[in-house]
PDB file of C-alpha atoms in Angstrom:
ATOM      1  CA  ASP A 241      -0.049  -0.187  -0.182  1.00 63.00           C
ATOM      2  CA  VAL A 242       1.777   3.353  -1.185  1.00 63.00           C
ATOM      3  CA  LYS A 243       1.926   5.915   1.224  1.00 91.00           C
ATOM      4  CA  VAL A 244       3.132   9.279   2.661  1.00 95.00           C
ATOM      5  CA  THR A 245       4.084   9.310   6.060  1.00 96.00           C
ATOM      6  CA  GLN A 246       4.178  11.861   8.231  1.00 96.00           C
ATOM      7  CA  SER A 247       6.040  11.274  11.690  1.00 89.00           C
ATOM      8  CA  SER A 248       3.836  13.184  14.147  1.00 91.00           C
ATOM      9  CA  ARG A 249      -0.018  13.235  14.222  1.00 93.00           C
ATOM     10  CA  TYR A 250       0.128  16.006  16.961  1.00 95.00           C
ATOM     11  CA  LEU A 251       3.006  18.103  18.153  1.00 96.00           C
ATOM     12  CA  VAL A 252       2.946  20.656  21.072  1.00 97.00           C
ATOM     13  CA  LYS A 253       6.089  23.281  21.115  1.00 97.00           C
ATOM     14  CA  ARG A 254       7.197  26.238  22.829  1.00 97.00           C
ATOM     15  CA  THR A 255       7.564  29.580  21.071  1.00 98.00           C
ATOM     16  CA  GLY A 256      11.224  30.069  20.020  1.00 97.00           C
ATOM     17  CA  GLU A 257      11.983  26.288  19.504  1.00 97.00           C
ATOM     18  CA  LYS A 258      13.318  24.888  16.183  1.00 97.00           C
ATOM     19  CA  VAL A 259      10.573  22.608  15.276  1.00 97.00           C
ATOM     20  CA  PHE A 260      11.238  19.572  12.461  1.00 97.00           C
ATOM     21  CA  LEU A 261       8.211  18.143  10.672  1.00 97.00           C
ATOM     22  CA  GLU A 262       9.551  14.889   8.892  1.00 97.00           C
ATOM     23  CA  CYS A 263       7.854  13.195   5.708  1.00 97.00           C
ATOM     24  CA  VAL A 264       8.921  10.114   4.048  1.00 97.00           C
ATOM     25  CA  GLN A 265       7.098   8.572   0.941  1.00 96.00           C
ATOM     26  CA  ASP A 266       7.614   4.959  -0.405  1.00 94.00           C
ATOM     27  CA  MET A 267       6.410   5.695  -4.669  1.00 90.00           C
ATOM     28  CA  ASP A 268       9.862   6.888  -5.741  1.00 91.00           C
ATOM     29  CA  HIS A 269       8.298  10.306  -6.667  1.00 90.00           C
ATOM     30  CA  GLU A 270      10.283  13.013  -7.592  1.00 90.00           C
ATOM     31  CA  ASN A 271       8.365  15.869  -6.360  1.00 91.00           C
ATOM     32  CA  MET A 272       7.432  16.476  -2.599  1.00 94.00           C
ATOM     33  CA  PHE A 273       5.532  19.496  -1.067  1.00 94.00           C
ATOM     34  CA  TRP A 274       4.740  21.283   2.317  1.00 96.00           C
ATOM     35  CA  TYR A 275       1.175  22.686   2.758  1.00 95.00           C
ATOM     36  CA  ARG A 276      -0.331  24.433   5.968  1.00 95.00           C
ATOM     37  CA  GLN A 277      -4.339  24.159   6.035  1.00 93.00           C
ATOM     38  CA  ASP A 278      -6.182  26.802   8.452  1.00 91.00           C
ATOM     39  CA  PRO A 279      -9.824  27.133   8.349  1.00 85.00           C
ATOM     40  CA  GLY A 280     -11.560  29.476   5.626  1.00 80.00           C
ATOM     41  CA  LEU A 281      -7.673  29.651   3.919  1.00 84.00           C
ATOM     42  CA  GLY A 282      -8.003  26.117   2.540  1.00 85.00           C
ATOM     43  CA  LEU A 283      -4.351  24.640   1.816  1.00 90.00           C
ATOM     44  CA  ARG A 284      -1.277  26.967   1.433  1.00 90.00           C
ATOM     45  CA  LEU A 285       1.954  26.060  -0.435  1.00 91.00           C
ATOM     46  CA  ILE A 286       4.893  26.557   1.892  1.00 95.00           C
ATOM     47  CA  TYR A 287       7.909  24.922  -0.066  1.00 95.00           C
ATOM     48  CA  PHE A 288       8.478  22.173  -2.357  1.00 92.00           C
ATOM     49  CA  SER A 289      11.102  20.075  -3.956  1.00 93.00           C
ATOM     50  CA  TYR A 290      11.359  18.311  -7.596  1.00 89.00           C
ATOM     51  CA  ASP A 291      14.321  16.709  -6.644  1.00 89.00           C
ATOM     52  CA  VAL A 292      16.851  15.604  -4.138  1.00 92.00           C
ATOM     53  CA  LYS A 293      18.527  18.949  -2.560  1.00 89.00           C
ATOM     54  CA  MET A 294      16.422  21.361  -4.766  1.00 90.00           C
ATOM     55  CA  LYS A 295      13.692  23.329  -3.199  1.00 93.00           C
ATOM     56  CA  GLU A 296      11.305  26.044  -4.510  1.00 92.00           C
ATOM     57  CA  LYS A 297       9.912  28.474  -2.696  1.00 93.00           C
ATOM     58  CA  GLY A 298       5.693  28.311  -2.477  1.00 90.00           C
ATOM     59  CA  ASP A 299       3.182  31.075  -1.313  1.00 88.00           C
ATOM     60  CA  ILE A 300       4.136  31.539   2.365  1.00 94.00           C
ATOM     61  CA  PRO A 301       7.652  30.419   3.102  1.00 96.00           C
ATOM     62  CA  GLU A 302       8.586  33.208   5.361  1.00 96.00           C
ATOM     63  CA  GLY A 303       9.389  31.334   8.961  1.00 96.00           C
ATOM     64  CA  TYR A 304      10.169  27.987   7.559  1.00 98.00           C
ATOM     65  CA  SER A 305      13.281  26.523   5.732  1.00 97.00           C
ATOM     66  CA  VAL A 306      13.050  22.748   4.408  1.00 97.00           C
ATOM     67  CA  SER A 307      15.794  20.083   3.411  1.00 97.00           C
ATOM     68  CA  ARG A 308      15.696  16.966   0.909  1.00 97.00           C
ATOM     69  CA  GLU A 309      18.600  15.204   1.281  1.00 95.00           C
ATOM     70  CA  LYS A 310      17.045  11.613   0.217  1.00 96.00           C
ATOM     71  CA  LYS A 311      14.573  11.038  -2.447  1.00 95.00           C
ATOM     72  CA  GLU A 312      12.113   9.795   0.132  1.00 96.00           C
ATOM     73  CA  ARG A 313      12.482  12.414   2.650  1.00 97.00           C
ATOM     74  CA  PHE A 314      11.285  16.159   2.667  1.00 97.00           C
ATOM     75  CA  SER A 315      11.673  17.984   6.120  1.00 97.00           C
ATOM     76  CA  LEU A 316      10.050  21.481   7.153  1.00 98.00           C
ATOM     77  CA  ILE A 317      11.809  23.384   9.363  1.00 98.00           C
ATOM     78  CA  LEU A 318      10.416  26.042  11.836  1.00 97.00           C
ATOM     79  CA  GLU A 319      13.603  27.928  12.665  1.00 94.00           C
ATOM     80  CA  SER A 320      11.985  29.611  15.706  1.00 97.00           C
ATOM     81  CA  ALA A 321       8.494  28.453  16.142  1.00 97.00           C
ATOM     82  CA  SER A 322       5.606  31.378  16.763  1.00 97.00           C
ATOM     83  CA  THR A 323       2.191  31.208  18.142  1.00 97.00           C
ATOM     84  CA  ASN A 324       1.072  32.173  14.340  1.00 97.00           C
ATOM     85  CA  GLN A 325       2.729  28.935  12.936  1.00 98.00           C
ATOM     86  CA  THR A 326       0.005  27.191  14.949  1.00 98.00           C
ATOM     87  CA  SER A 327      -1.820  24.846  11.955  1.00 97.00           C
ATOM     88  CA  MET A 328      -2.146  21.808  10.398  1.00 96.00           C
ATOM     89  CA  TYR A 329       0.836  20.457   8.315  1.00 97.00           C
ATOM     90  CA  LEU A 330       0.134  18.504   5.044  1.00 97.00           C
ATOM     91  CA  CYS A 331       2.802  16.646   3.427  1.00 97.00           C
ATOM     92  CA  ALA A 332       2.114  15.353  -0.513  1.00 94.00           C
ATOM     93  CA  SER A 333       3.875  13.608  -2.845  1.00 93.00           C
ATOM     94  CA  SER A 334       3.622  13.020  -7.153  1.00 88.00           C
ATOM     95  CA  PRO A 335       5.558  11.950 -10.065  1.00 83.00           C
ATOM     96  CA  HIS A 336       7.944  14.398 -11.552  1.00 70.00           C
ATOM     97  CA  THR A 337       6.020  14.653 -15.215  1.00 63.00           C
ATOM     98  CA  GLY A 338       2.785  13.988 -16.481  1.00 56.00           C
ATOM     99  CA  SER A 339      -0.558  15.749 -16.134  1.00 52.00           C
ATOM    100  CA  GLY A 340      -3.350  14.580 -13.675  1.00 59.00           C
ATOM    101  CA  TYR A 341      -1.438  12.018 -11.421  1.00 69.00           C
ATOM    102  CA  GLY A 342      -2.334  14.549  -8.587  1.00 79.00           C
ATOM    103  CA  TYR A 343      -0.972  14.626  -5.425  1.00 88.00           C
ATOM    104  CA  THR A 344      -0.600  11.539  -2.497  1.00 91.00           C
ATOM    105  CA  PHE A 345      -0.885  13.300   0.550  1.00 94.00           C
ATOM    106  CA  GLY A 346      -0.016  11.981   4.068  1.00 96.00           C
ATOM    107  CA  SER A 347      -2.037  12.265   7.117  1.00 94.00           C
ATOM    108  CA  GLY A 348      -1.291  15.804   8.563  1.00 95.00           C
ATOM    109  CA  THR A 349       0.636  16.835  11.469  1.00 96.00           C
ATOM    110  CA  ARG A 350      -1.367  19.267  13.897  1.00 96.00           C
ATOM    111  CA  LEU A 351       1.234  21.470  15.148  1.00 97.00           C
ATOM    112  CA  THR A 352       0.451  23.784  18.564  1.00 97.00           C
ATOM    113  CA  VAL A 353       2.593  26.398  19.527  1.00 98.00           C
ATOM    114  CA  VAL A 354       2.312  27.731  23.151  1.00 97.00           C
TER     115      VAL A 354
ATOM    116  CA  GLY B1268       0.023  31.838  -7.003  1.00 59.00           C
ATOM    117  CA  GLN B1269      -3.002  31.239  -8.760  1.00 67.00           C
ATOM    118  CA  GLN B1270      -6.387  31.836  -7.304  1.00 74.00           C
ATOM    119  CA  LEU B1271      -9.133  29.172  -7.283  1.00 88.00           C
ATOM    120  CA  ASN B1272     -12.456  30.024  -6.058  1.00 92.00           C
ATOM    121  CA  GLN B1273     -14.208  27.459  -4.427  1.00 94.00           C
ATOM    122  CA  SER B1274     -18.283  27.457  -3.430  1.00 95.00           C
ATOM    123  CA  PRO B1275     -19.644  27.445  -1.194  1.00 95.00           C
ATOM    124  CA  GLN B1276     -17.551  27.858   1.614  1.00 94.00           C
ATOM    125  CA  SER B1277     -19.784  25.313   3.739  1.00 95.00           C
ATOM    126  CA  MET B1278     -23.132  23.436   3.434  1.00 95.00           C
ATOM    127  CA  PHE B1279     -25.506  21.874   5.624  1.00 96.00           C
ATOM    128  CA  ILE B1280     -27.860  19.269   4.148  1.00 95.00           C
ATOM    129  CA  GLN B1281     -30.298  16.334   5.011  1.00 96.00           C
ATOM    130  CA  GLU B1282     -29.023  13.020   4.510  1.00 97.00           C
ATOM    131  CA  GLY B1283     -30.790  12.176   1.036  1.00 97.00           C
ATOM    132  CA  GLU B1284     -30.216  15.310  -0.477  1.00 97.00           C
ATOM    133  CA  ASP B1285     -28.119  15.944  -3.757  1.00 97.00           C
ATOM    134  CA  VAL B1286     -25.163  18.352  -3.251  1.00 96.00           C
ATOM    135  CA  SER B1287     -23.458  20.723  -6.219  1.00 97.00           C
ATOM    136  CA  MET B1288     -20.357  22.672  -5.639  1.00 97.00           C
ATOM    137  CA  ASN B1289     -17.757  24.370  -7.885  1.00 97.00           C
ATOM    138  CA  CYS B1290     -14.452  25.853  -8.638  1.00 97.00           C
ATOM    139  CA  THR B1291     -13.377  28.825 -10.574  1.00 96.00           C
ATOM    140  CA  SER B1292     -10.238  30.515 -12.084  1.00 94.00           C
ATOM    141  CA  SER B1293      -9.581  33.334 -13.762  1.00 90.00           C
ATOM    142  CA  SER B1294      -7.105  31.623 -16.242  1.00 90.00           C
ATOM    143  CA  ILE B1295      -7.050  28.141 -18.076  1.00 92.00           C
ATOM    144  CA  PHE B1296      -6.338  24.930 -16.369  1.00 91.00           C
ATOM    145  CA  ASN B1297      -5.145  21.544 -18.222  1.00 89.00           C
ATOM    146  CA  THR B1298      -6.210  18.969 -15.442  1.00 90.00           C
ATOM    147  CA  TRP B1299      -8.848  19.474 -12.550  1.00 93.00           C
ATOM    148  CA  LEU B1300      -8.936  17.388  -9.467  1.00 93.00           C
ATOM    149  CA  TRP B1301     -11.465  16.743  -6.753  1.00 96.00           C
ATOM    150  CA  TYR B1302     -10.347  15.738  -3.140  1.00 96.00           C
ATOM    151  CA  LYS B1303     -12.005  14.786   0.154  1.00 97.00           C
ATOM    152  CA  GLN B1304     -10.726  14.901   3.373  1.00 96.00           C
ATOM    153  CA  ASP B1305     -12.272  13.219   6.361  1.00 94.00           C
ATOM    154  CA  PRO B1306     -11.673  14.940   9.608  1.00 87.00           C
ATOM    155  CA  GLY B1307      -8.144  14.613  10.878  1.00 85.00           C
ATOM    156  CA  GLU B1308      -7.074  12.938   7.999  1.00 89.00           C
ATOM    157  CA  GLY B1309      -4.952  14.114   4.982  1.00 92.00           C
ATOM    158  CA  PRO B1310      -6.865  14.992   1.639  1.00 94.00           C
ATOM    159  CA  VAL B1311      -7.510  11.621  -0.557  1.00 93.00           C
ATOM    160  CA  LEU B1312      -8.311  11.903  -4.648  1.00 92.00           C
ATOM    161  CA  LEU B1313     -11.849  11.497  -5.832  1.00 95.00           C
ATOM    162  CA  ILE B1314     -11.745  12.414  -9.447  1.00 94.00           C
ATOM    163  CA  ALA B1315      -9.769  13.625 -12.207  1.00 92.00           C
ATOM    164  CA  LEU B1316     -10.467  15.381 -15.053  1.00 93.00           C
ATOM    165  CA  TYR B1317      -8.519  15.772 -18.060  1.00 90.00           C
ATOM    166  CA  LYS B1318     -10.242  17.195 -20.792  1.00 92.00           C
ATOM    167  CA  ALA B1319     -12.746  20.728 -21.564  1.00 94.00           C
ATOM    168  CA  GLY B1320     -16.382  19.120 -21.468  1.00 95.00           C
ATOM    169  CA  GLU B1321     -15.590  15.880 -19.372  1.00 95.00           C
ATOM    170  CA  LEU B1322     -17.774  14.069 -17.361  1.00 97.00           C
ATOM    171  CA  THR B1323     -16.353  11.509 -14.889  1.00 95.00           C
ATOM    172  CA  SER B1324     -18.490   9.557 -12.187  1.00 96.00           C
ATOM    173  CA  ASN B1325     -16.938   7.735  -9.112  1.00 94.00           C
ATOM    174  CA  GLY B1326     -19.929   6.033  -7.528  1.00 96.00           C
ATOM    175  CA  ARG B1327     -22.578   8.722  -6.359  1.00 97.00           C
ATOM    176  CA  LEU B1328     -19.863  11.462  -7.220  1.00 97.00           C
ATOM    177  CA  THR B1329     -20.048  13.394 -10.426  1.00 98.00           C
ATOM    178  CA  ALA B1330     -17.526  15.954 -11.573  1.00 97.00           C
ATOM    179  CA  GLN B1331     -16.934  17.870 -14.977  1.00 97.00           C
ATOM    180  CA  PHE B1332     -14.272  19.882 -16.555  1.00 96.00           C
ATOM    181  CA  GLY B1333     -15.621  22.967 -17.693  1.00 96.00           C
ATOM    182  CA  ILE B1334     -16.010  24.282 -21.515  1.00 96.00           C
ATOM    183  CA  THR B1335     -13.993  27.084 -21.045  1.00 95.00           C
ATOM    184  CA  ARG B1336     -11.147  25.407 -18.861  1.00 94.00           C
ATOM    185  CA  LYS B1337     -11.810  28.030 -16.303  1.00 95.00           C
ATOM    186  CA  ASP B1338     -14.181  25.960 -13.922  1.00 96.00           C
ATOM    187  CA  SER B1339     -15.341  22.685 -12.978  1.00 97.00           C
ATOM    188  CA  PHE B1340     -18.545  21.534 -11.020  1.00 97.00           C
ATOM    189  CA  LEU B1341     -18.752  18.117  -8.399  1.00 98.00           C
ATOM    190  CA  ASN B1342     -22.213  16.956  -7.898  1.00 98.00           C
ATOM    191  CA  ILE B1343     -22.903  14.209  -5.083  1.00 97.00           C
ATOM    192  CA  SER B1344     -26.121  12.146  -5.341  1.00 97.00           C
ATOM    193  CA  ALA B1345     -28.230  10.855  -2.726  1.00 97.00           C
ATOM    194  CA  SER B1346     -25.800  11.872   0.393  1.00 97.00           C
ATOM    195  CA  ILE B1347     -24.901  10.040   3.322  1.00 96.00           C
ATOM    196  CA  PRO B1348     -23.369  10.578   6.543  1.00 95.00           C
ATOM    197  CA  SER B1349     -19.960   9.420   5.419  1.00 95.00           C
ATOM    198  CA  ASP B1350     -19.872  12.125   2.737  1.00 96.00           C
ATOM    199  CA  VAL B1351     -19.100  14.581   5.650  1.00 96.00           C
ATOM    200  CA  GLY B1352     -15.703  16.489   5.199  1.00 96.00           C
ATOM    201  CA  ILE B1353     -14.063  19.003   2.780  1.00 95.00           C
ATOM    202  CA  TYR B1354     -13.928  18.917  -0.648  1.00 97.00           C
ATOM    203  CA  PHE B1355     -11.266  20.419  -2.317  1.00 95.00           C
ATOM    204  CA  CYS B1356     -10.593  21.577  -5.989  1.00 95.00           C
ATOM    205  CA  ALA B1357      -7.399  21.611  -7.533  1.00 92.00           C
ATOM    206  CA  GLY B1358      -5.903  22.990 -11.120  1.00 90.00           C
ATOM    207  CA  GLN B1359      -2.962  22.632 -12.999  1.00 87.00           C
ATOM    208  CA  PRO B1360      -2.257  25.246 -15.472  1.00 84.00           C
ATOM    209  CA  PRO B1361      -0.459  24.880 -18.806  1.00 83.00           C
ATOM    210  CA  GLY B1362       2.989  24.664 -19.247  1.00 75.00           C
ATOM    211  CA  TYR B1363       4.311  23.502 -15.770  1.00 63.00           C
ATOM    212  CA  ASN B1364       7.057  20.910 -15.729  1.00 59.00           C
ATOM    213  CA  PHE B1365       6.557  20.031 -11.967  1.00 62.00           C
ATOM    214  CA  ASN B1366       2.863  18.662 -11.743  1.00 67.00           C
ATOM    215  CA  LYS B1367       2.615  21.478  -9.523  1.00 75.00           C
ATOM    216  CA  PHE B1368      -1.409  22.349  -8.853  1.00 85.00           C
ATOM    217  CA  TYR B1369      -3.011  24.878  -7.015  1.00 88.00           C
ATOM    218  CA  PHE B1370      -5.968  24.151  -4.452  1.00 90.00           C
ATOM    219  CA  GLY B1371      -9.084  25.834  -3.837  1.00 91.00           C
ATOM    220  CA  SER B1372     -10.088  26.764  -0.339  1.00 91.00           C
ATOM    221  CA  GLY B1373     -12.669  23.928   0.451  1.00 94.00           C
ATOM    222  CA  THR B1374     -16.247  23.258   0.504  1.00 95.00           C
ATOM    223  CA  LYS B1375     -17.015  21.780   4.015  1.00 95.00           C
ATOM    224  CA  LEU B1376     -20.194  19.508   4.172  1.00 97.00           C
ATOM    225  CA  ASN B1377     -22.112  18.658   6.446  1.00 96.00           C
ATOM    226  CA  VAL B1378     -24.734  15.976   6.361  1.00 95.00           C
ATOM    227  CA  LYS B1379     -27.583  15.784   8.838  1.00 92.00           C
ATOM    228  CA  PRO B1380     -29.137  12.076   9.608  1.00 89.00           C
TER     229      PRO B1380
END
């Protein structure tokens, strides 16, 4: 059963902490994405990566960085967590090219910053 | 990024009723997708549309790729309580190399038994 696995379902962190959200996919997909989901705002793209060590900013990259050292793993890093980063974070992956393959999503990590 | 306008934002319906929602864009797309997100889970792909005018069904769900390529519609017939969730549309613009999609803000569906 192919899947995208996010390491934590729930996280509680303190303001100013460095936070790592991990995502692993077993489908040999080239593309990986990090979104945050907030009520009424839908899915907003933070960063994406189309190859190992490659990354592109999405629509809301401020306050975040990413790391992709291996094809199957894409990490989202909050350098200094703030309360406005409390949100649901979704990781997704897709093949590199070809219209319509869509994304496979993980189950999400609900992060609370206190 | 690209703006997709999805409506309605939320719906409260009675079990057995039919449901319609839509997604519009100011620019054309080559592919439209519809996802459903169950509470506490990630979105799951329901239907993919690849051609203008295409009509595709998945059980009680039917989706259409608008003729103008700037909109898409999702209908659910005879709703049941497990249809509850958030439905997202997603579109892929032409000329994009990295299989990147833009998402609507979602339609939250509530079904009363």
